[in-house]
PDB file of C-alpha atoms and ligand atoms in Angstrom:
ATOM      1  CA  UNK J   1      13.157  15.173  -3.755  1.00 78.00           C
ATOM      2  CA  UNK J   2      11.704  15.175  -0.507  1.00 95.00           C
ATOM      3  CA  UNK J   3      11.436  12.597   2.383  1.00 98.00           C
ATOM      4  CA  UNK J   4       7.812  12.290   3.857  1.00 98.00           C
ATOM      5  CA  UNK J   5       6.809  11.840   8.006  1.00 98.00           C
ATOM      6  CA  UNK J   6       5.076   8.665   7.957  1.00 98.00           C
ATOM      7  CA  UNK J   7       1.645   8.462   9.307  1.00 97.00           C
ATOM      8  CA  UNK J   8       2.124   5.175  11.820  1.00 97.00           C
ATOM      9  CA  UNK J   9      -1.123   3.480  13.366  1.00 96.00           C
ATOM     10  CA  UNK J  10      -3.381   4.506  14.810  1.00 95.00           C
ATOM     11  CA  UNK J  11      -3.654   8.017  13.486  1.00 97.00           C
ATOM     12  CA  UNK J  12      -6.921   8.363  12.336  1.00 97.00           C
ATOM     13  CA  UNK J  13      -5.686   8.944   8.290  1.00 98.00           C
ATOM     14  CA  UNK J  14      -4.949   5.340   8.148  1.00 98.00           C
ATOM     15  CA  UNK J  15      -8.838   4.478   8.490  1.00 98.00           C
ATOM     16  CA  UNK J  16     -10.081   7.434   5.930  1.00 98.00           C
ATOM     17  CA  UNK J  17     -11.841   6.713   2.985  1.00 98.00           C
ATOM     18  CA  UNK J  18      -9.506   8.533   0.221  1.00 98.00           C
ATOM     19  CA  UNK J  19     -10.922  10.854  -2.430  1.00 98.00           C
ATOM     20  CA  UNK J  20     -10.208  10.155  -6.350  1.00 98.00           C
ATOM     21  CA  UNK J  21      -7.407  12.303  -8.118  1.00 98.00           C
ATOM     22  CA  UNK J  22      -9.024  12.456 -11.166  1.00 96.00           C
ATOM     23  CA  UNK J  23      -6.179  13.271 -13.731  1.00 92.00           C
ATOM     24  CA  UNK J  24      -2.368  13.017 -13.896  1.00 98.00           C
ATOM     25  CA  UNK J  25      -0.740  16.793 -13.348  1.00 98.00           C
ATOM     26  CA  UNK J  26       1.738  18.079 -11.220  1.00 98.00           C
ATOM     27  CA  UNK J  27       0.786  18.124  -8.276  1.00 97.00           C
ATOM     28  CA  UNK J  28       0.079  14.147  -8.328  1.00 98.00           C
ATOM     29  CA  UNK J  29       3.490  13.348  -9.948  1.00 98.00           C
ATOM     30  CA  UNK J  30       5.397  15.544  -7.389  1.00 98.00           C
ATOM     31  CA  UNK J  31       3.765  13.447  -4.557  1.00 98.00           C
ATOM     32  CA  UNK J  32       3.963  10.427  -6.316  1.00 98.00           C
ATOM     33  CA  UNK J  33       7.881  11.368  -6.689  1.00 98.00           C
ATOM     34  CA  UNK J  34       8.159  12.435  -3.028  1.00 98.00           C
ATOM     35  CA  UNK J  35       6.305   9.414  -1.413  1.00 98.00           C
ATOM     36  CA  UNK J  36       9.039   7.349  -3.984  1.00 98.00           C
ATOM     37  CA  UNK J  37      11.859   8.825  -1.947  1.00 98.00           C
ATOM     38  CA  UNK J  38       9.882   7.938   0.598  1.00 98.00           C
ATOM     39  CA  UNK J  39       9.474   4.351   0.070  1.00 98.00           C
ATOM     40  CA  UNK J  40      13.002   4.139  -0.637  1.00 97.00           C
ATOM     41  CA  UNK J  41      14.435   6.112   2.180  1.00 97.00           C
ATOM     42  CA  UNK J  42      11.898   3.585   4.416  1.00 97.00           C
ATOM     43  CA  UNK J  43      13.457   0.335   2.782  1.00 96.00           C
ATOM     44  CA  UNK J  44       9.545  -0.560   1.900  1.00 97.00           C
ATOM     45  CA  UNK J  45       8.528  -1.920  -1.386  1.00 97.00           C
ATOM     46  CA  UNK J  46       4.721   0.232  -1.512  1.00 98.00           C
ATOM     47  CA  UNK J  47       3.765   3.027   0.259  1.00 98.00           C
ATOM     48  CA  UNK J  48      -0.039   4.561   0.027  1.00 98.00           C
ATOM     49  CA  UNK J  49      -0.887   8.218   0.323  1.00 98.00           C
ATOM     50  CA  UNK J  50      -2.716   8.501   3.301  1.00 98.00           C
ATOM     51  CA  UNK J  51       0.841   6.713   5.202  1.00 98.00           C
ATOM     52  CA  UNK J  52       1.983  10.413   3.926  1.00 98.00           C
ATOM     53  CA  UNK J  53      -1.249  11.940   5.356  1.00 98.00           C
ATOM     54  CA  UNK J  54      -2.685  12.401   2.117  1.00 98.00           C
ATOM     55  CA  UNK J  55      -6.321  11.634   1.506  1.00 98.00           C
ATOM     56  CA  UNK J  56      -5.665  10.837  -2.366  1.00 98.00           C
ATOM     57  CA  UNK J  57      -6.444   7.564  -4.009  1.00 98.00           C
ATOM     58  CA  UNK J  58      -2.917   7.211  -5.431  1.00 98.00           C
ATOM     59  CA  UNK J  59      -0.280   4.590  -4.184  1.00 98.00           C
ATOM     60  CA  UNK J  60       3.595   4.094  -5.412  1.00 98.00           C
ATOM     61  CA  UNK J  61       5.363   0.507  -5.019  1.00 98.00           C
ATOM     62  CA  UNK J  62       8.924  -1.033  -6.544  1.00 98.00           C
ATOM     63  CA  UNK J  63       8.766  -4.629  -6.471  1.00 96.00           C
ATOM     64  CA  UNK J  64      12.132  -5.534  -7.588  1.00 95.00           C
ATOM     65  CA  UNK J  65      14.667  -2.627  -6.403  1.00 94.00           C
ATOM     66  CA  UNK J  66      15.546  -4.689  -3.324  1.00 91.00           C
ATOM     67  CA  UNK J  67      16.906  -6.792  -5.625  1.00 92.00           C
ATOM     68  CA  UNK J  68      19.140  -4.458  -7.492  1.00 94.00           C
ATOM     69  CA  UNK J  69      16.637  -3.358  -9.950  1.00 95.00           C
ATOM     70  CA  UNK J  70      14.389  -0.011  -9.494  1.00 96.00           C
ATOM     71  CA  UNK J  71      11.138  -0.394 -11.218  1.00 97.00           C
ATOM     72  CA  UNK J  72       9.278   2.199  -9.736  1.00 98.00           C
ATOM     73  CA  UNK J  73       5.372   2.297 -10.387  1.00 98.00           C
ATOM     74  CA  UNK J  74       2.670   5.146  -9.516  1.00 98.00           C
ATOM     75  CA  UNK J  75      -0.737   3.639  -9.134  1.00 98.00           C
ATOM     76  CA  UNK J  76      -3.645   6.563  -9.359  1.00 98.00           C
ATOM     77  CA  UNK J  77      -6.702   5.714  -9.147  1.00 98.00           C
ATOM     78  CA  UNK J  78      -6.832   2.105  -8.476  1.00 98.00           C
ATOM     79  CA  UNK J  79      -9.675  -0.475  -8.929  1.00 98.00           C
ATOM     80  CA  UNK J  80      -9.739  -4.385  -8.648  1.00 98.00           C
ATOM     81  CA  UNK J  81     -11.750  -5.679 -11.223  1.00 98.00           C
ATOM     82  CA  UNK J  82     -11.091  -9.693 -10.604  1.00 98.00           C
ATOM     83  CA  UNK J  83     -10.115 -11.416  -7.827  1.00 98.00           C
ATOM     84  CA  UNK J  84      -9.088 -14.884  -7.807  1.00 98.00           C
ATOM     85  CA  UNK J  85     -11.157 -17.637  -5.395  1.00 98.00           C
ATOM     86  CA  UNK J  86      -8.259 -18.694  -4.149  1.00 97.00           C
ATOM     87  CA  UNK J  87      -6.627 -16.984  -0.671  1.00 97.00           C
ATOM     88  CA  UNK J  88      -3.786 -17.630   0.877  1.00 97.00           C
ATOM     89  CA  UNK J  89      -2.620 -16.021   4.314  1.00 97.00           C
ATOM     90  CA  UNK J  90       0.980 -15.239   3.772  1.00 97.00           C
ATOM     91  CA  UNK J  91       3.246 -12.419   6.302  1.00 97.00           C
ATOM     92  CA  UNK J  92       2.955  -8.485   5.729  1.00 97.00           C
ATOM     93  CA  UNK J  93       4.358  -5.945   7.263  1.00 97.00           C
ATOM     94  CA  UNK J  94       3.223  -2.220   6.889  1.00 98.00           C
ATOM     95  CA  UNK J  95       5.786   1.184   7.213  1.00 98.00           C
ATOM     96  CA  UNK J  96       2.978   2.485   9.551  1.00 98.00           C
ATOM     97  CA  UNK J  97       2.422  -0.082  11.323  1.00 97.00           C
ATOM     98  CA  UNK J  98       6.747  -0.521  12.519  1.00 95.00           C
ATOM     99  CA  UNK J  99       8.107  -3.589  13.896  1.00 93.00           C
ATOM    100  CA  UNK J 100       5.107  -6.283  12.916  1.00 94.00           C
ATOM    101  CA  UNK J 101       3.953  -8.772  10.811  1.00 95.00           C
ATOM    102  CA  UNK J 102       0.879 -10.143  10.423  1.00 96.00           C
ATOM    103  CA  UNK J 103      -0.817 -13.069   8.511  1.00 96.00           C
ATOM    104  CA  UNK J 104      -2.893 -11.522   5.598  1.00 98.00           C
ATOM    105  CA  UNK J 105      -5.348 -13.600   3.644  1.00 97.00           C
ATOM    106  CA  UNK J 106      -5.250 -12.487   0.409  1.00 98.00           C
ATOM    107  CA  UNK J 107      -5.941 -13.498  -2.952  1.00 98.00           C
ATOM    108  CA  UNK J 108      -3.401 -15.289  -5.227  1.00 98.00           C
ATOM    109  CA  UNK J 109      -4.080 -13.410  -8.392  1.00 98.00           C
ATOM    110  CA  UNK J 110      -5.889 -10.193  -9.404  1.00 98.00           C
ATOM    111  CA  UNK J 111      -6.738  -7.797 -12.031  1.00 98.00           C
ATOM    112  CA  UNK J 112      -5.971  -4.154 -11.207  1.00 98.00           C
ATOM    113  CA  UNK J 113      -6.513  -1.134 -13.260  1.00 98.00           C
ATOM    114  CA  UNK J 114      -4.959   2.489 -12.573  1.00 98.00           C
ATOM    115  CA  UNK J 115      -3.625   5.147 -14.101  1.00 98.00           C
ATOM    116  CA  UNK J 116      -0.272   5.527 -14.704  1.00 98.00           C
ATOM    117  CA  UNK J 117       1.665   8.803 -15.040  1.00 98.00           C
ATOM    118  CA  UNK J 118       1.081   9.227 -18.755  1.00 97.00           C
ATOM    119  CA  UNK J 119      -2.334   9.505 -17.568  1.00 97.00           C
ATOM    120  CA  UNK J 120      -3.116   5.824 -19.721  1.00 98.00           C
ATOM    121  CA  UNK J 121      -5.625   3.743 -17.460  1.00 98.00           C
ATOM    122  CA  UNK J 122      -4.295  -0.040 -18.140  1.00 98.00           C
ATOM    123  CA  UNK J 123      -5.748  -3.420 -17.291  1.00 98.00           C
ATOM    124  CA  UNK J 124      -2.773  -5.829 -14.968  1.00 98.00           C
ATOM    125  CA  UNK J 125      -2.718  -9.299 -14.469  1.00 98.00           C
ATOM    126  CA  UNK J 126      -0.826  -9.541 -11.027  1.00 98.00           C
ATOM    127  CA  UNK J 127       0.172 -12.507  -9.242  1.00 98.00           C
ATOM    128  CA  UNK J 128       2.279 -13.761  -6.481  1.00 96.00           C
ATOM    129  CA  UNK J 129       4.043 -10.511  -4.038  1.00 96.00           C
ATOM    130  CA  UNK J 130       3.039  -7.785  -6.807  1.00 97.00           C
ATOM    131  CA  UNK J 131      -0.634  -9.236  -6.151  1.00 98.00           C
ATOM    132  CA  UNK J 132      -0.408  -8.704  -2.394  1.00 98.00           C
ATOM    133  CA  UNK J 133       1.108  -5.637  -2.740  1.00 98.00           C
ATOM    134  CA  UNK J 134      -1.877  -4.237  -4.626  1.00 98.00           C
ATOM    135  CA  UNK J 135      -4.067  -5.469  -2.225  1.00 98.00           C
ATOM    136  CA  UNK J 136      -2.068  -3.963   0.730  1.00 98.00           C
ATOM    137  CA  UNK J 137      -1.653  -0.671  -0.801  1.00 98.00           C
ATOM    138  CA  UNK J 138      -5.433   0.009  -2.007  1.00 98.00           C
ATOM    139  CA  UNK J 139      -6.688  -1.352   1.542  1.00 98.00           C
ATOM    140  CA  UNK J 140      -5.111   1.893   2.365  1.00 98.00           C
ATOM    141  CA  UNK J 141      -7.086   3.762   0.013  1.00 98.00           C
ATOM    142  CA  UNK J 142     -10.304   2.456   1.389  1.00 98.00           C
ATOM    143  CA  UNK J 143      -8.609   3.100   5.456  1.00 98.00           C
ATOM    144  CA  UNK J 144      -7.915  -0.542   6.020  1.00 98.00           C
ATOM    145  CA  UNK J 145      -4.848  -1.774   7.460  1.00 98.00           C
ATOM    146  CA  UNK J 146      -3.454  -5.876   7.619  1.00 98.00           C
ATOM    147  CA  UNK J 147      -5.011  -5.546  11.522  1.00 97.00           C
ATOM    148  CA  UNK J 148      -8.645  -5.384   9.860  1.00 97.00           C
ATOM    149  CA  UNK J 149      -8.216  -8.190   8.241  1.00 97.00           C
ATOM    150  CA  UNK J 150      -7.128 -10.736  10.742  1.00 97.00           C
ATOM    151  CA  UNK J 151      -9.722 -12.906  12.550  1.00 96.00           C
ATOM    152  CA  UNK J 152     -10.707 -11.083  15.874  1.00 96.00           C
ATOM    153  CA  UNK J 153      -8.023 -13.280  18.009  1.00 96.00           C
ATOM    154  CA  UNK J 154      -5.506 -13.193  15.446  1.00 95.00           C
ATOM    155  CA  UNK J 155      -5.914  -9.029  15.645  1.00 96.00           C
ATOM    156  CA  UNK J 156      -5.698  -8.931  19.137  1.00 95.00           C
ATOM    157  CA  UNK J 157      -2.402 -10.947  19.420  1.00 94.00           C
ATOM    158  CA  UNK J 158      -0.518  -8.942  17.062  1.00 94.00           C
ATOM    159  CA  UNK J 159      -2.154  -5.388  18.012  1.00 93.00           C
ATOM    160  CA  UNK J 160      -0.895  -6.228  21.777  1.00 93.00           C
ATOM    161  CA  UNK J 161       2.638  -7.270  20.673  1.00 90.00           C
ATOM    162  CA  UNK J 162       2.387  -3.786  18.355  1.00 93.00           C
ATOM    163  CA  UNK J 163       1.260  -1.910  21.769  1.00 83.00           C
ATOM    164  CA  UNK J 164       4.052  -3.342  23.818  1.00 79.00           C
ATOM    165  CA  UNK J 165       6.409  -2.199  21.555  1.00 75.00           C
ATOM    166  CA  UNK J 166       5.138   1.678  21.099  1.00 74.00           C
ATOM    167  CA  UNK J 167       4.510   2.171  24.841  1.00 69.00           C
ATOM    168  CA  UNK J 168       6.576   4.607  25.931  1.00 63.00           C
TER     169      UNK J 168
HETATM  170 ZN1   ZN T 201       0.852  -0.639   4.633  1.00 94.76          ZN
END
């Protein structure tokens, strides 16, 4: 068990492009365990590699375990295959980006496929938070964080309050 640094905006490894793992071995389950501790230790609900400065496409979230239930999942590899036309802003905050919220548009439901430790690649119909969460965590992935997807006033409301609150 170890507890990660998080990478907090805007270090440049939140806005990397992240490389495929491949396969499941060792070395991905050990991170996947350690950025779990992570998550946990962080009171978050998903956490993405590169917020651990890894450039891997691999993400880890627990949807329920804030409400008394741990259902941890370890997402490698990641792909959307269906998105939903309808999109719905709703609030999102983001362990590297501390202290704000912004107004995501996102779609409702999704297909996602990954591979899951037992190296099986499976097809999952997600809706409602374990939707958004997918689309939070492999906007990581692909170096995108909620700011890059507000509307260019939106962005520069909640990037100032985020500014205010990190100067030193
Ligand atoms: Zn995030």
């Amino acid at each position: 068990m170890a507890i990660l640094p998080i990478v907090t905006f805007p270090d440049e490894r939140l806005s990397s492009v992240c490389a495929p793992v491949g396969g499941v071995d060792d070395a991905v389950l050990h991170l996947a365990q350690d950025m779990l501790d992570t998550m946990y230790d962080a009171y978050g609900r998903g956490l993405a590699a590169p917020q651990v400065g890894v450039l891997q496409r691999v993400f880890v979230m627990d949807l329920s375990w804030k409400d008394g239930t741990r259902a941890p999942q370890v997402c490698i590899d990641p792909v959307i295959s269906w998105w939903s036309d309808d999109v719905v802003p709703g609030p999102e905050g983001c362990l590297s980006i501390p202290g704000v919220t912004a107004d995501v548009p996102r779609a409702t439901a999704i297909h996602a496929v990954w591979t899951s430790p037992d190296g099986v690649r499976r097809e999952h119909a997600l809706t409602g938070f374990a939707a958004i969460c997918v689309q939070h965590e492999l906007d990581h992935l692909n170096g995108i964080v909620t700011f890059d997807r507000l509307s260019p006033a939106a962005r520069q409301v909640v990037e100032a309050s985020y500014t205010v609150r990190c100067a030193p």
